[in-house]
Amino acid sequence: GRAKIIHLPLCLAELATRILGFLVGDIILTRDEVEGLTANLLVSRHPPLGKTRLSEWLDRHRNEVGIHYASELKRRF
């Protein structure tokens, strides 16, 4: 199948990441990360250096994305 990017209200996105985190035994997204993302702290004032759109990359790698899960907690601790 195709990878899909969906837009959710912030409260639903937080709930979904908590539920997914519980299911996989990991922390998917922290409140600090959410606050940084919503405050546009990851936005550059410079033009993009890459030429590939995320949606294009996901389409090309659809058979690989999501096959294996790498736990952040297991990797660090």
Short mmCIF file of N, CA and C in Angstrom, two decimals:
data_model
loop_
_atom_site.label_atom_id
_atom_site.label_comp_id
_atom_site.label_asym_id
_atom_site.label_seq_id
_atom_site.Cartn_x
_atom_site.Cartn_y
_atom_site.Cartn_z
N GLY A 1 0.81 -1.19 0.00
CA GLY A 1 0.00 0.00 0.00
C GLY A 1 0.85 1.25 0.00
N ARG A 2 0.20 2.36 -0.18
CA ARG A 2 0.88 3.65 -0.21
C ARG A 2 1.00 4.20 1.21
N ALA A 3 2.14 4.83 1.49
CA ALA A 3 2.30 5.56 2.75
C ALA A 3 1.45 6.83 2.65
N LYS A 4 0.79 7.17 3.73
CA LYS A 4 -0.07 8.34 3.72
C LYS A 4 0.34 9.30 4.83
N ILE A 5 0.32 10.57 4.52
CA ILE A 5 0.52 11.61 5.51
C ILE A 5 -0.86 12.17 5.81
N ILE A 6 -1.22 12.15 7.09
CA ILE A 6 -2.53 12.68 7.47
C ILE A 6 -2.35 13.84 8.43
N HIS A 7 -3.28 14.74 8.42
CA HIS A 7 -3.27 15.90 9.31
C HIS A 7 -4.32 15.67 10.39
N LEU A 8 -3.90 15.87 11.64
CA LEU A 8 -4.80 15.70 12.78
C LEU A 8 -4.74 16.95 13.65
N PRO A 9 -5.83 17.23 14.35
CA PRO A 9 -5.74 18.28 15.37
C PRO A 9 -4.69 17.86 16.41
N LEU A 10 -4.05 18.84 17.02
CA LEU A 10 -2.96 18.57 17.96
C LEU A 10 -3.36 17.58 19.06
N CYS A 11 -4.54 17.75 19.62
CA CYS A 11 -4.96 16.86 20.71
C CYS A 11 -5.09 15.41 20.23
N LEU A 12 -5.56 15.20 19.02
CA LEU A 12 -5.67 13.84 18.49
C LEU A 12 -4.30 13.25 18.14
N ALA A 13 -3.41 14.09 17.63
CA ALA A 13 -2.07 13.63 17.32
C ALA A 13 -1.34 13.21 18.59
N GLU A 14 -1.47 14.00 19.67
CA GLU A 14 -0.85 13.64 20.94
C GLU A 14 -1.43 12.34 21.48
N LEU A 15 -2.73 12.20 21.42
CA LEU A 15 -3.38 10.98 21.89
C LEU A 15 -2.90 9.77 21.08
N ALA A 16 -2.85 9.93 19.77
CA ALA A 16 -2.41 8.82 18.90
C ALA A 16 -0.98 8.41 19.20
N THR A 17 -0.09 9.39 19.43
CA THR A 17 1.30 9.03 19.71
C THR A 17 1.45 8.38 21.08
N ARG A 18 0.62 8.78 22.04
CA ARG A 18 0.66 8.11 23.36
C ARG A 18 0.18 6.67 23.26
N ILE A 19 -0.89 6.47 22.52
CA ILE A 19 -1.41 5.10 22.35
C ILE A 19 -0.40 4.23 21.61
N LEU A 20 0.15 4.76 20.52
CA LEU A 20 1.16 4.00 19.78
C LEU A 20 2.39 3.74 20.64
N GLY A 21 2.80 4.72 21.41
CA GLY A 21 3.93 4.55 22.31
C GLY A 21 3.69 3.45 23.32
N PHE A 22 2.50 3.41 23.88
CA PHE A 22 2.14 2.35 24.81
C PHE A 22 2.20 0.98 24.13
N LEU A 23 1.68 0.91 22.92
CA LEU A 23 1.63 -0.37 22.19
C LEU A 23 3.03 -0.89 21.84
N VAL A 24 3.96 0.01 21.54
CA VAL A 24 5.30 -0.43 21.15
C VAL A 24 6.31 -0.32 22.29
N GLY A 25 5.87 0.16 23.47
CA GLY A 25 6.76 0.28 24.61
C GLY A 25 7.83 1.34 24.42
N ASP A 26 7.45 2.47 23.86
CA ASP A 26 8.40 3.52 23.57
C ASP A 26 7.71 4.88 23.71
N ILE A 27 8.49 5.93 23.66
CA ILE A 27 7.95 7.28 23.64
C ILE A 27 8.09 7.77 22.19
N ILE A 28 6.98 7.94 21.53
CA ILE A 28 6.99 8.32 20.12
C ILE A 28 7.32 9.80 19.95
N LEU A 29 6.66 10.63 20.72
CA LEU A 29 6.81 12.09 20.60
C LEU A 29 6.58 12.68 21.98
N THR A 30 7.51 13.50 22.45
CA THR A 30 7.36 14.13 23.77
C THR A 30 6.61 15.46 23.64
N ARG A 31 6.11 15.94 24.76
CA ARG A 31 5.43 17.24 24.75
C ARG A 31 6.39 18.34 24.30
N ASP A 32 7.66 18.28 24.73
CA ASP A 32 8.65 19.27 24.30
C ASP A 32 8.82 19.25 22.78
N GLU A 33 8.83 18.06 22.20
CA GLU A 33 8.96 17.94 20.75
C GLU A 33 7.75 18.54 20.05
N VAL A 34 6.57 18.26 20.58
CA VAL A 34 5.34 18.80 20.01
C VAL A 34 5.36 20.33 20.08
N GLU A 35 5.76 20.86 21.23
CA GLU A 35 5.82 22.32 21.38
C GLU A 35 6.84 22.94 20.42
N GLY A 36 7.98 22.26 20.23
CA GLY A 36 8.98 22.76 19.28
C GLY A 36 8.47 22.74 17.86
N LEU A 37 7.77 21.67 17.51
CA LEU A 37 7.21 21.57 16.16
C LEU A 37 6.14 22.63 15.92
N THR A 38 5.25 22.81 16.88
CA THR A 38 4.15 23.76 16.69
C THR A 38 4.64 25.21 16.78
N ALA A 39 5.81 25.43 17.39
CA ALA A 39 6.39 26.78 17.45
C ALA A 39 7.28 27.05 16.23
N ASN A 40 7.28 26.12 15.27
CA ASN A 40 8.08 26.25 14.05
C ASN A 40 9.57 26.37 14.31
N LEU A 41 10.05 25.69 15.36
CA LEU A 41 11.47 25.74 15.68
C LEU A 41 12.32 24.92 14.72
N LEU A 42 11.68 24.10 13.90
CA LEU A 42 12.41 23.28 12.93
C LEU A 42 12.34 23.85 11.53
N VAL A 43 11.96 25.11 11.42
CA VAL A 43 11.84 25.76 10.11
C VAL A 43 13.10 26.57 9.85
N SER A 44 13.68 26.36 8.69
CA SER A 44 14.88 27.09 8.31
C SER A 44 14.51 28.31 7.48
N ARG A 45 15.27 29.36 7.63
CA ARG A 45 15.07 30.55 6.81
C ARG A 45 15.76 30.40 5.45
N HIS A 46 16.54 29.37 5.31
CA HIS A 46 17.29 29.14 4.08
C HIS A 46 16.51 28.23 3.13
N PRO A 47 16.76 28.34 1.84
CA PRO A 47 16.08 27.44 0.90
C PRO A 47 16.53 26.00 1.14
N PRO A 48 15.68 25.05 0.83
CA PRO A 48 16.03 23.64 1.06
C PRO A 48 17.25 23.23 0.23
N LEU A 49 18.08 22.40 0.84
CA LEU A 49 19.26 21.89 0.13
C LEU A 49 18.92 20.64 -0.66
N GLY A 50 17.94 19.89 -0.20
CA GLY A 50 17.54 18.67 -0.89
C GLY A 50 16.60 18.96 -2.04
N LYS A 51 16.47 18.02 -2.92
CA LYS A 51 15.59 18.17 -4.09
C LYS A 51 14.39 17.23 -4.03
N THR A 52 14.37 16.33 -3.03
CA THR A 52 13.33 15.31 -2.96
C THR A 52 12.27 15.69 -1.94
N ARG A 53 11.02 15.71 -2.37
CA ARG A 53 9.91 15.95 -1.45
C ARG A 53 9.70 14.71 -0.60
N LEU A 54 9.29 14.89 0.66
CA LEU A 54 9.04 13.76 1.55
C LEU A 54 8.01 12.81 0.94
N SER A 55 6.95 13.35 0.37
CA SER A 55 5.91 12.51 -0.22
C SER A 55 6.47 11.66 -1.36
N GLU A 56 7.40 12.20 -2.15
CA GLU A 56 8.01 11.44 -3.23
C GLU A 56 8.90 10.33 -2.68
N TRP A 57 9.68 10.67 -1.64
CA TRP A 57 10.57 9.68 -1.02
C TRP A 57 9.76 8.54 -0.42
N LEU A 58 8.67 8.90 0.29
CA LEU A 58 7.81 7.87 0.88
C LEU A 58 7.21 6.98 -0.20
N ASP A 59 6.81 7.56 -1.30
CA ASP A 59 6.23 6.77 -2.39
C ASP A 59 7.26 5.78 -2.94
N ARG A 60 8.52 6.23 -3.11
CA ARG A 60 9.57 5.34 -3.62
C ARG A 60 9.95 4.25 -2.63
N HIS A 61 9.80 4.50 -1.34
CA HIS A 61 10.23 3.56 -0.30
C HIS A 61 9.05 2.93 0.44
N ARG A 62 7.90 2.95 -0.17
CA ARG A 62 6.69 2.46 0.50
C ARG A 62 6.77 1.00 0.94
N ASN A 63 7.59 0.19 0.28
CA ASN A 63 7.71 -1.21 0.67
C ASN A 63 8.68 -1.42 1.83
N GLU A 64 9.37 -0.36 2.24
CA GLU A 64 10.35 -0.45 3.32
C GLU A 64 9.90 0.27 4.59
N VAL A 65 9.20 1.38 4.44
CA VAL A 65 8.81 2.21 5.59
C VAL A 65 7.80 1.47 6.45
N GLY A 66 8.11 1.41 7.74
CA GLY A 66 7.17 0.80 8.68
C GLY A 66 7.32 -0.70 8.84
N ILE A 67 8.26 -1.32 8.15
CA ILE A 67 8.45 -2.77 8.27
C ILE A 67 9.09 -3.12 9.61
N HIS A 68 10.11 -2.35 10.01
CA HIS A 68 10.80 -2.59 11.27
C HIS A 68 10.68 -1.36 12.15
N TYR A 69 10.53 -1.59 13.45
CA TYR A 69 10.44 -0.48 14.39
C TYR A 69 11.73 -0.41 15.19
N ALA A 70 12.31 0.76 15.29
CA ALA A 70 13.53 0.97 16.09
C ALA A 70 13.15 1.79 17.31
N SER A 71 13.19 1.16 18.48
CA SER A 71 12.80 1.82 19.72
C SER A 71 13.86 2.81 20.16
N GLU A 72 13.44 4.04 20.39
CA GLU A 72 14.34 5.07 20.89
C GLU A 72 14.81 4.72 22.30
N LEU A 73 13.89 4.22 23.13
CA LEU A 73 14.26 3.87 24.50
C LEU A 73 15.25 2.71 24.53
N LYS A 74 15.05 1.69 23.69
CA LYS A 74 15.98 0.55 23.66
C LYS A 74 17.32 0.97 23.11
N ARG A 75 17.32 1.89 22.17
CA ARG A 75 18.58 2.34 21.56
C ARG A 75 19.41 3.13 22.57
N ARG A 76 18.76 3.91 23.43
CA ARG A 76 19.47 4.78 24.37
C ARG A 76 19.75 4.12 25.72
N PHE A 77 18.93 3.18 26.13
CA PHE A 77 19.09 2.63 27.48
C PHE A 77 19.33 1.16 27.43
#
